[in-house]
PDB file of C-alpha atoms in Angstrom:
ATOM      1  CA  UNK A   1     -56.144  89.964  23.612  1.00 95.00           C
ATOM      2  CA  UNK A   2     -52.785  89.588  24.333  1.00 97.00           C
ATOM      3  CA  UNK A   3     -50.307  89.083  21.122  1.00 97.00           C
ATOM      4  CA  UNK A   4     -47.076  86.892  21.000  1.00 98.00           C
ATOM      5  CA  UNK A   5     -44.206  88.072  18.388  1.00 97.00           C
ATOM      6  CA  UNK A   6     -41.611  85.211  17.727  1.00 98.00           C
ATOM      7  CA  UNK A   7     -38.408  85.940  16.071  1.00 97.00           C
ATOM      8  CA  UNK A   8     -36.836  85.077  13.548  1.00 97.00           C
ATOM      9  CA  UNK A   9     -39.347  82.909  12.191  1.00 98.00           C
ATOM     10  CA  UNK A  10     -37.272  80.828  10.610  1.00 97.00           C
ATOM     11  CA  UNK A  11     -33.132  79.891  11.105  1.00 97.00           C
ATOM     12  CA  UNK A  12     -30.334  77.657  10.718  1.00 97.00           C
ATOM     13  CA  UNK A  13     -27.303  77.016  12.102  1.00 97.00           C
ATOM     14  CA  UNK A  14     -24.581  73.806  12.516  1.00 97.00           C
ATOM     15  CA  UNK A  15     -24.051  71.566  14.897  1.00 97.00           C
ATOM     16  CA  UNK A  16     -22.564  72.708  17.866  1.00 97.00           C
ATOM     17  CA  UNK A  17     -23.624  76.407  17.471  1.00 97.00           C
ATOM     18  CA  UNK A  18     -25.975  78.345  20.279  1.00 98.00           C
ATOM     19  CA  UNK A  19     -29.608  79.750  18.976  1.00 98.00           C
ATOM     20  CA  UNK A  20     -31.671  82.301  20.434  1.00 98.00           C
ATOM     21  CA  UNK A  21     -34.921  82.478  19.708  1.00 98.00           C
ATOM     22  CA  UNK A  22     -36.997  85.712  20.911  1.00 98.00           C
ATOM     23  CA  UNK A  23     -40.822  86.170  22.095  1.00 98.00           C
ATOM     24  CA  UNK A  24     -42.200  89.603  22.913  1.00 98.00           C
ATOM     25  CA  UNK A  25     -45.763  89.831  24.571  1.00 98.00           C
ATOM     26  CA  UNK A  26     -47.953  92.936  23.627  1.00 98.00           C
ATOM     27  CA  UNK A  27     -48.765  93.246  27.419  1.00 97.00           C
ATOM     28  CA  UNK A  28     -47.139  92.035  30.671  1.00 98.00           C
ATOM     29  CA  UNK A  29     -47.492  88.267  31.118  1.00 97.00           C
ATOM     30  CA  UNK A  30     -44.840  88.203  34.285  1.00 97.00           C
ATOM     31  CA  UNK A  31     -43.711  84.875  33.673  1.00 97.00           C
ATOM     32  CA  UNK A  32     -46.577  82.975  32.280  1.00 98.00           C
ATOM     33  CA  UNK A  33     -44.849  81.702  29.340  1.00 98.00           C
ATOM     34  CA  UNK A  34     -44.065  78.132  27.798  1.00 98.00           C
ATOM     35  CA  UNK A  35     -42.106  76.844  25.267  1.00 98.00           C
ATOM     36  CA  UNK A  36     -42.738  73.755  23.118  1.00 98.00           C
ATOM     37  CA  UNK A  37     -40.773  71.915  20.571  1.00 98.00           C
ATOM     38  CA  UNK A  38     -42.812  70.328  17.283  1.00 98.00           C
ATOM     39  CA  UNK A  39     -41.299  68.304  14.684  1.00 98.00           C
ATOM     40  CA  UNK A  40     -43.080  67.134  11.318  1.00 96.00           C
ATOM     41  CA  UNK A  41     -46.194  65.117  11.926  1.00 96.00           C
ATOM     42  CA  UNK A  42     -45.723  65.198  15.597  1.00 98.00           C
ATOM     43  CA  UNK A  43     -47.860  66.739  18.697  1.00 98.00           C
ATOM     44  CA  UNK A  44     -45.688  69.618  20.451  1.00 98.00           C
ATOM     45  CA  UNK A  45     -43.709  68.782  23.328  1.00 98.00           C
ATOM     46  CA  UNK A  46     -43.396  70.802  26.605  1.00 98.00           C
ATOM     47  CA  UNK A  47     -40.013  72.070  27.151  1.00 98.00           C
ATOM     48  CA  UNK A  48     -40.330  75.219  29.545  1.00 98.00           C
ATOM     49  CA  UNK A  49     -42.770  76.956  31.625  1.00 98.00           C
ATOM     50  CA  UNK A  50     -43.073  79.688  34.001  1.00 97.00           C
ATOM     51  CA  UNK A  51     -40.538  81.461  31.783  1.00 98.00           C
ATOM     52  CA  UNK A  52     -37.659  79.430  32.542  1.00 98.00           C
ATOM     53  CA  UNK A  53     -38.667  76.424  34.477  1.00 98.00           C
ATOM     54  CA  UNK A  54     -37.308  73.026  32.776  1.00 98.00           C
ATOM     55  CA  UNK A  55     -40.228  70.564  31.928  1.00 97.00           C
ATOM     56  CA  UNK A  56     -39.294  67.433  33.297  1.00 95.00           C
ATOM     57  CA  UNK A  57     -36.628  65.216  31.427  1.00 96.00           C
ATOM     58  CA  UNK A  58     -35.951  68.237  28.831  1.00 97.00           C
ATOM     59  CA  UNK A  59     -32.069  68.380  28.271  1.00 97.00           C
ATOM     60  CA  UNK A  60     -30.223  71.156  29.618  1.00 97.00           C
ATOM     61  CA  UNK A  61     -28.927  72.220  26.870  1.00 97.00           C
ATOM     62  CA  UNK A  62     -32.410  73.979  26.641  1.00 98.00           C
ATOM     63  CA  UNK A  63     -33.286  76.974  28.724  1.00 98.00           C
ATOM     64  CA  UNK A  64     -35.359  79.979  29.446  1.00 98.00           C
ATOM     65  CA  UNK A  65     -35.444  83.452  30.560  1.00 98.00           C
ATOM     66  CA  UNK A  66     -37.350  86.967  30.898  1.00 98.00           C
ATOM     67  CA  UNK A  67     -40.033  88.489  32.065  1.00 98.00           C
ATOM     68  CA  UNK A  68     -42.776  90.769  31.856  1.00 97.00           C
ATOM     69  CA  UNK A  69     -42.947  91.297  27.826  1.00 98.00           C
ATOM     70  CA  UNK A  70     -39.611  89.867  26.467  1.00 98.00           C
ATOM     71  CA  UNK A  71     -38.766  86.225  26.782  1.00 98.00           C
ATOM     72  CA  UNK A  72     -36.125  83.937  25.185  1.00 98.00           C
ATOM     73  CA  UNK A  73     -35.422  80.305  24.689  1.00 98.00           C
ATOM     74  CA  UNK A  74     -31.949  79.395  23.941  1.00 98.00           C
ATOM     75  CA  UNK A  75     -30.624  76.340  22.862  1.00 98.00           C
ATOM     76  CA  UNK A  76     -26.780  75.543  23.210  1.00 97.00           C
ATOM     77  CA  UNK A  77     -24.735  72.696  21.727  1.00 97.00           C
ATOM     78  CA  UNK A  78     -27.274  71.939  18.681  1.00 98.00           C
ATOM     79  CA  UNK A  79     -27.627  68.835  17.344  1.00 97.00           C
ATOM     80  CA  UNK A  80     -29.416  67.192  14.214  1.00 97.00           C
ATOM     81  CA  UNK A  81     -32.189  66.657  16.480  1.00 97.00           C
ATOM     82  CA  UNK A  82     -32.827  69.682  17.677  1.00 98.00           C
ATOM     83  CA  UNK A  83     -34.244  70.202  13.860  1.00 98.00           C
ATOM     84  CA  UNK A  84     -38.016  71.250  14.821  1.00 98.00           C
ATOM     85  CA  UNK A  85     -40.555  74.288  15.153  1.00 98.00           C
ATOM     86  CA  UNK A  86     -40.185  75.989  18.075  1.00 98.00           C
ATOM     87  CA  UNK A  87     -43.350  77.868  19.763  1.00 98.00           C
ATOM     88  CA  UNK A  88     -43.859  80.255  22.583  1.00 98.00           C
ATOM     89  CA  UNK A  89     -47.331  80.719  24.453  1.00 98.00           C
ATOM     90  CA  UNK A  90     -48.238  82.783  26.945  1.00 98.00           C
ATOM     91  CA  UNK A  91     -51.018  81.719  29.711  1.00 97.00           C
ATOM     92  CA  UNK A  92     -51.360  84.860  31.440  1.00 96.00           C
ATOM     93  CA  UNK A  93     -55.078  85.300  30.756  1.00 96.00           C
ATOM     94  CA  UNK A  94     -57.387  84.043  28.422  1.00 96.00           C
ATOM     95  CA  UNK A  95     -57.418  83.546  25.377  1.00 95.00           C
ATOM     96  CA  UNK A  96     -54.385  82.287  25.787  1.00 95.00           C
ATOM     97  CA  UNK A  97     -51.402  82.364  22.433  1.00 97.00           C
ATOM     98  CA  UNK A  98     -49.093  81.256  20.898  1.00 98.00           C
ATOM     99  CA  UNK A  99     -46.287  83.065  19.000  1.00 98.00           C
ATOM    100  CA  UNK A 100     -45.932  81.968  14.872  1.00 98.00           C
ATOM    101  CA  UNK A 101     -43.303  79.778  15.230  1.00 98.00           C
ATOM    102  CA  UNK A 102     -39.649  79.288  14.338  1.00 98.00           C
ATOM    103  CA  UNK A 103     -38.289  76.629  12.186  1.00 98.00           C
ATOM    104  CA  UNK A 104     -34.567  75.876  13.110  1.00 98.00           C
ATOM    105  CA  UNK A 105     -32.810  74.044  11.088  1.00 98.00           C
ATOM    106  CA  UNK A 106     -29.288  72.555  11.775  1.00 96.00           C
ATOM    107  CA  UNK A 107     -27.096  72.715   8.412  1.00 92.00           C
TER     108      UNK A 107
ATOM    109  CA  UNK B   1     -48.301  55.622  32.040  1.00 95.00           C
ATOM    110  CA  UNK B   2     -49.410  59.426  31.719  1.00 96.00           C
ATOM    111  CA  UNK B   3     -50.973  59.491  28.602  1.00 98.00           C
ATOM    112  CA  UNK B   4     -53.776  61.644  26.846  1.00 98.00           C
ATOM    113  CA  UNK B   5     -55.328  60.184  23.797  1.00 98.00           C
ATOM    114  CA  UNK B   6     -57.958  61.843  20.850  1.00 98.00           C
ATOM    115  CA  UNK B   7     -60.178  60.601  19.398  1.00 98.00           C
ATOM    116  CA  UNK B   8     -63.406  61.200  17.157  1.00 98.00           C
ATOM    117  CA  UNK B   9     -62.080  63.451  14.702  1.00 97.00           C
ATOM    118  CA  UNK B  10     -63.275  62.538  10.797  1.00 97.00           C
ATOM    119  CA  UNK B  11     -64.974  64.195   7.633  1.00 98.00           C
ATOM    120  CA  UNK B  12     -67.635  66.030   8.058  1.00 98.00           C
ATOM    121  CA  UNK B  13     -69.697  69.102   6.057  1.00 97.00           C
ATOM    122  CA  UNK B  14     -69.917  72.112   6.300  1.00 98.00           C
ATOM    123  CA  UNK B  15     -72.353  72.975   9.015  1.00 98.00           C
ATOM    124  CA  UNK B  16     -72.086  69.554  10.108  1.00 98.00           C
ATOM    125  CA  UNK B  17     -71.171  68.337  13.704  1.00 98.00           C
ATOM    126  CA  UNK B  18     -68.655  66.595  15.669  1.00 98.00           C
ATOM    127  CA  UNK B  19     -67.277  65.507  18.902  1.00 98.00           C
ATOM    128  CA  UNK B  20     -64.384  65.238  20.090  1.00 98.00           C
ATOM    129  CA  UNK B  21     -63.050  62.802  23.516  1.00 98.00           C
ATOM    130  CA  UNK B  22     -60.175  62.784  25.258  1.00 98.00           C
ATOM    131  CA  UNK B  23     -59.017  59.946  27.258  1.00 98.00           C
ATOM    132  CA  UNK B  24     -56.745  60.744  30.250  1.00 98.00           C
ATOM    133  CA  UNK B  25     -54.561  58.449  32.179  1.00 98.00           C
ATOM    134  CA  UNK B  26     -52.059  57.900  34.295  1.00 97.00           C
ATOM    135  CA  UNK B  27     -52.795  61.510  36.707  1.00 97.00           C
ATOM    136  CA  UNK B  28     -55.138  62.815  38.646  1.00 97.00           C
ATOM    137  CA  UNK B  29     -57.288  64.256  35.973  1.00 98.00           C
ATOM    138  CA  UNK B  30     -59.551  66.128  37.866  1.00 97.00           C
ATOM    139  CA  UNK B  31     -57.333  67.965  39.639  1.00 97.00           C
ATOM    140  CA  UNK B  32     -56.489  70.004  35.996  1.00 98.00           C
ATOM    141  CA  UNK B  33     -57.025  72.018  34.071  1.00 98.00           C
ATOM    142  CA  UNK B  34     -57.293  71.382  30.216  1.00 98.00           C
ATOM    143  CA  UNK B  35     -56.818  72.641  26.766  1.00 98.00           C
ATOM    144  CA  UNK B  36     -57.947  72.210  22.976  1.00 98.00           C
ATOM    145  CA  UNK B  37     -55.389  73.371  20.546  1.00 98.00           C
ATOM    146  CA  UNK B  38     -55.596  73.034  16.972  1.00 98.00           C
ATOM    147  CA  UNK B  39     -53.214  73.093  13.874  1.00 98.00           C
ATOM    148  CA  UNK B  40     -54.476  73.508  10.419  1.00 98.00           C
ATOM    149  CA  UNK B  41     -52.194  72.102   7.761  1.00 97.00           C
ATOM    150  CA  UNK B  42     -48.871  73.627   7.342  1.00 96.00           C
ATOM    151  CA  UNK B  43     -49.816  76.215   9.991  1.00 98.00           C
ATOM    152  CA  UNK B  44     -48.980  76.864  13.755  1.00 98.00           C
ATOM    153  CA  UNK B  45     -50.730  76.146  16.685  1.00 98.00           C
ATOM    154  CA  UNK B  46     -53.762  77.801  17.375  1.00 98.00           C
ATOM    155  CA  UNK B  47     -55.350  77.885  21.152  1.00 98.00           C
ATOM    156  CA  UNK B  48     -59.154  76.831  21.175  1.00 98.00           C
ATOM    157  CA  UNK B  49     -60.794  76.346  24.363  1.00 98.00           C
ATOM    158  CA  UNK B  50     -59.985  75.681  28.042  1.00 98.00           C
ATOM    159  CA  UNK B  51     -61.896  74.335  31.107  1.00 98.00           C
ATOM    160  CA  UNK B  52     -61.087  74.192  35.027  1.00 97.00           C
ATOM    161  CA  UNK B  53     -60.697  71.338  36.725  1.00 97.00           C
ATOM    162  CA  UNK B  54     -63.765  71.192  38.298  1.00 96.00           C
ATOM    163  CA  UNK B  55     -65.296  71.958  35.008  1.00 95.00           C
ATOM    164  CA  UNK B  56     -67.132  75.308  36.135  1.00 96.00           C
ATOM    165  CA  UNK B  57     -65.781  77.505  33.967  1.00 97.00           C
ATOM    166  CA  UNK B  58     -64.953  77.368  30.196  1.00 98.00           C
ATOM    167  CA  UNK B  59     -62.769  79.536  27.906  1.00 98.00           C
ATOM    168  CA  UNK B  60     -62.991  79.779  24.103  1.00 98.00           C
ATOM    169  CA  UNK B  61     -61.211  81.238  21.181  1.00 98.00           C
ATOM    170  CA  UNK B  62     -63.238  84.244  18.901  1.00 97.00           C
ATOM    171  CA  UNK B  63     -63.097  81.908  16.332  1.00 97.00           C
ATOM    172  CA  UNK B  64     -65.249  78.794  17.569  1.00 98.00           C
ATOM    173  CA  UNK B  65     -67.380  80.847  20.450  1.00 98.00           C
ATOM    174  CA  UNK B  66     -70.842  80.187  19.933  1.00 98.00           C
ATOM    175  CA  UNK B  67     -70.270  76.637  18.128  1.00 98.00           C
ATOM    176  CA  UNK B  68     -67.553  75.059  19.783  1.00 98.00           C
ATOM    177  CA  UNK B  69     -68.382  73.967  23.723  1.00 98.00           C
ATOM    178  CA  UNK B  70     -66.117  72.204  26.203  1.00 98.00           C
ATOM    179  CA  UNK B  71     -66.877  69.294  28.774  1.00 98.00           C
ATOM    180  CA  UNK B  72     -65.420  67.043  30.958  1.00 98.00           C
ATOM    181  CA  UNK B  73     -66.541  63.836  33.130  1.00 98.00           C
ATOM    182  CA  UNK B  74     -64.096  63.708  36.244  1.00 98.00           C
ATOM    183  CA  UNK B  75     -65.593  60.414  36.671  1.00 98.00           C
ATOM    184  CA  UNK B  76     -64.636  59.096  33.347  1.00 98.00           C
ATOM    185  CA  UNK B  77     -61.591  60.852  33.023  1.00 98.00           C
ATOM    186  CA  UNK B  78     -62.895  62.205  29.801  1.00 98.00           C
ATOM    187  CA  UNK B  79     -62.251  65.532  28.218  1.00 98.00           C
ATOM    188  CA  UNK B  80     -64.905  66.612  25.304  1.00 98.00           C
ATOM    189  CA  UNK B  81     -65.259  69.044  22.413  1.00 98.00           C
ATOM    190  CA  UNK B  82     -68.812  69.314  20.850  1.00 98.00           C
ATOM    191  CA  UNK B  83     -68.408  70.879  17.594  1.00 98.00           C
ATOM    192  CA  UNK B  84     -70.911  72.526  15.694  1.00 98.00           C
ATOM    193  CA  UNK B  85     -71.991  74.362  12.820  1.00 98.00           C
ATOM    194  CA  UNK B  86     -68.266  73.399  11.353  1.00 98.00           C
ATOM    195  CA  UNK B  87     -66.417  75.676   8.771  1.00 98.00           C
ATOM    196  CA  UNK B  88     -63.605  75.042   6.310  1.00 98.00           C
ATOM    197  CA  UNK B  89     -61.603  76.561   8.067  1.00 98.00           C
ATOM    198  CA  UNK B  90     -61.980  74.592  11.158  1.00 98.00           C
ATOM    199  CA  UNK B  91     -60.267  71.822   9.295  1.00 98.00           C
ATOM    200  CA  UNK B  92     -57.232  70.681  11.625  1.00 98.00           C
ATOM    201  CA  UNK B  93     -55.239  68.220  13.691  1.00 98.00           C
ATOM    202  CA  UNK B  94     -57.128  68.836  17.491  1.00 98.00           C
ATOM    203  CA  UNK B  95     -54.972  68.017  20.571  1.00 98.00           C
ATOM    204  CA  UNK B  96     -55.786  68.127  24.082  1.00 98.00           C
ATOM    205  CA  UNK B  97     -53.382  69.143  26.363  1.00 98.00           C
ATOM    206  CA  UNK B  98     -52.805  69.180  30.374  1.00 97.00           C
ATOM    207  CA  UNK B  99     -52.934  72.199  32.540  1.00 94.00           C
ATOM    208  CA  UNK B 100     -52.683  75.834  32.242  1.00 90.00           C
ATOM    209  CA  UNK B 101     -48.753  75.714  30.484  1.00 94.00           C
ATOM    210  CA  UNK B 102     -49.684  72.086  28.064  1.00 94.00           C
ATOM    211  CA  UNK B 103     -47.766  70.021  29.626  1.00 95.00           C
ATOM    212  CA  UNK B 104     -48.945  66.916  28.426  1.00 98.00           C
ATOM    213  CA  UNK B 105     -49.886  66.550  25.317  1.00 98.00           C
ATOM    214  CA  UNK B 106     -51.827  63.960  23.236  1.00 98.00           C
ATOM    215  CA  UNK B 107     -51.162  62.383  19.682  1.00 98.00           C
ATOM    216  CA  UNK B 108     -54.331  65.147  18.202  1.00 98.00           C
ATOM    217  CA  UNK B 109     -57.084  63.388  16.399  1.00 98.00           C
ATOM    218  CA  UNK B 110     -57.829  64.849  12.559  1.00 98.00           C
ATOM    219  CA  UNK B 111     -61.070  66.983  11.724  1.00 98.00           C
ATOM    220  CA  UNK B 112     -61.524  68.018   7.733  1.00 98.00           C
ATOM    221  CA  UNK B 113     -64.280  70.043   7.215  1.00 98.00           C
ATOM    222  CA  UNK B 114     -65.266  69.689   3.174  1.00 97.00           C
ATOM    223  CA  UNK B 115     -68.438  69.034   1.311  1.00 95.00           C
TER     224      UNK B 115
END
């Protein structure tokens, strides 16, 4: 089975600052990864697949990148909203995973 | 409007049963494939099971193969998970989700497993 390693798994930063969040595969996934946004109480929401392909009506203040075993979300100009737990999964093969999660919070 | 909503989740025992539905609207359902995922409390998101969109073949986590099974009816637009022989620590918030990347996701639907 492949493994998904998110880091850091937790962060904070202010508003206005640039976070990069980091997912490394324990095998080549090419570019079958997604990203998803959860805050408290709430289902995840899509924000990229495909490694970098914006879901539709995600901000583009979000975006993705990498390939192969190393991925990374970044998210510029952060707001108070942005608050949330951010997960990667890869769907490369099954059974598919998801990283552990990374709790941003904006100061 | 695209929407995918849980139901059927509740109490049950240990080694008790439950199923899960998914309602799916607003898309061509059949034409997808679909997901369980599950979050315990206070803990990430675990993947559980898949199926195609014709429903021929089914995927399933280590963890639930062998109780868990996934259906669908394309004709009902209805995604299923009959859950068996239930654990502890099966006790979480199920949501179904669209397609190979979940991109569509549903509200989840509540399962506590305790005696």
């Amino acid at each position: 089975d492949i493994q998904m390693t998110q880091s850091p798994s937790s962060l904070s930063a202010s508003v206005g600052d640039r976070v990069t969040i980091t997912c490394r595969a324990s095998q080549d996934i090419t570019n079958y990864l997604a990203w998803f946004q959860q805050k408290p109480g709430k289902a995840p929401k899509s924000l990229i697949y495909g490694s970098s392909t914006l879901q539709s009506g995600v901000p583009s203040k979000f975006s993705g990148s990498g390939s192969g075993t190393d991925f990374t979300l970044t998210i510029s100009s952060l707001q108070p909203e942005d608050s949330a737990t951010y997960y990667c999964q890869h769907y490369n093969s099954y059974p598919f995973t998801f990283g552990q999660g990374t709790k941003l919070e904006i100061k | 409007e695209v929407q995918l909503v849980e139901s059927g989740g509740d109490l049950a025992q240990p080694g008790g049963s439950l199923r899960l539905s998914c309602a799916a609207s607003g898309f061509t359902f059949s034409s997808y494939a679909m997901n369980w995922v599950r979050q315990a409390p206070g803990k990430g998101l675990e993947w559980v099971s898949s199926i195609t969109s014709g429903g021929g073949s089914t995927y399933y986590a280590d963890s639930v193969k062998g109780r868990f099974t996934i259906s669908r009816d394309n004709s009902k637009n209805t995604l299923n998970l009959q859950m068996n022989n239930l654990r502890a620590e099966d006790t979480a918030v199920y949501y179904c989700a669209k397609r190979g990347y979940s991109d569509l996701w549903g509200r989840g639907t509540l399962v506590t497993v305790s005696s």
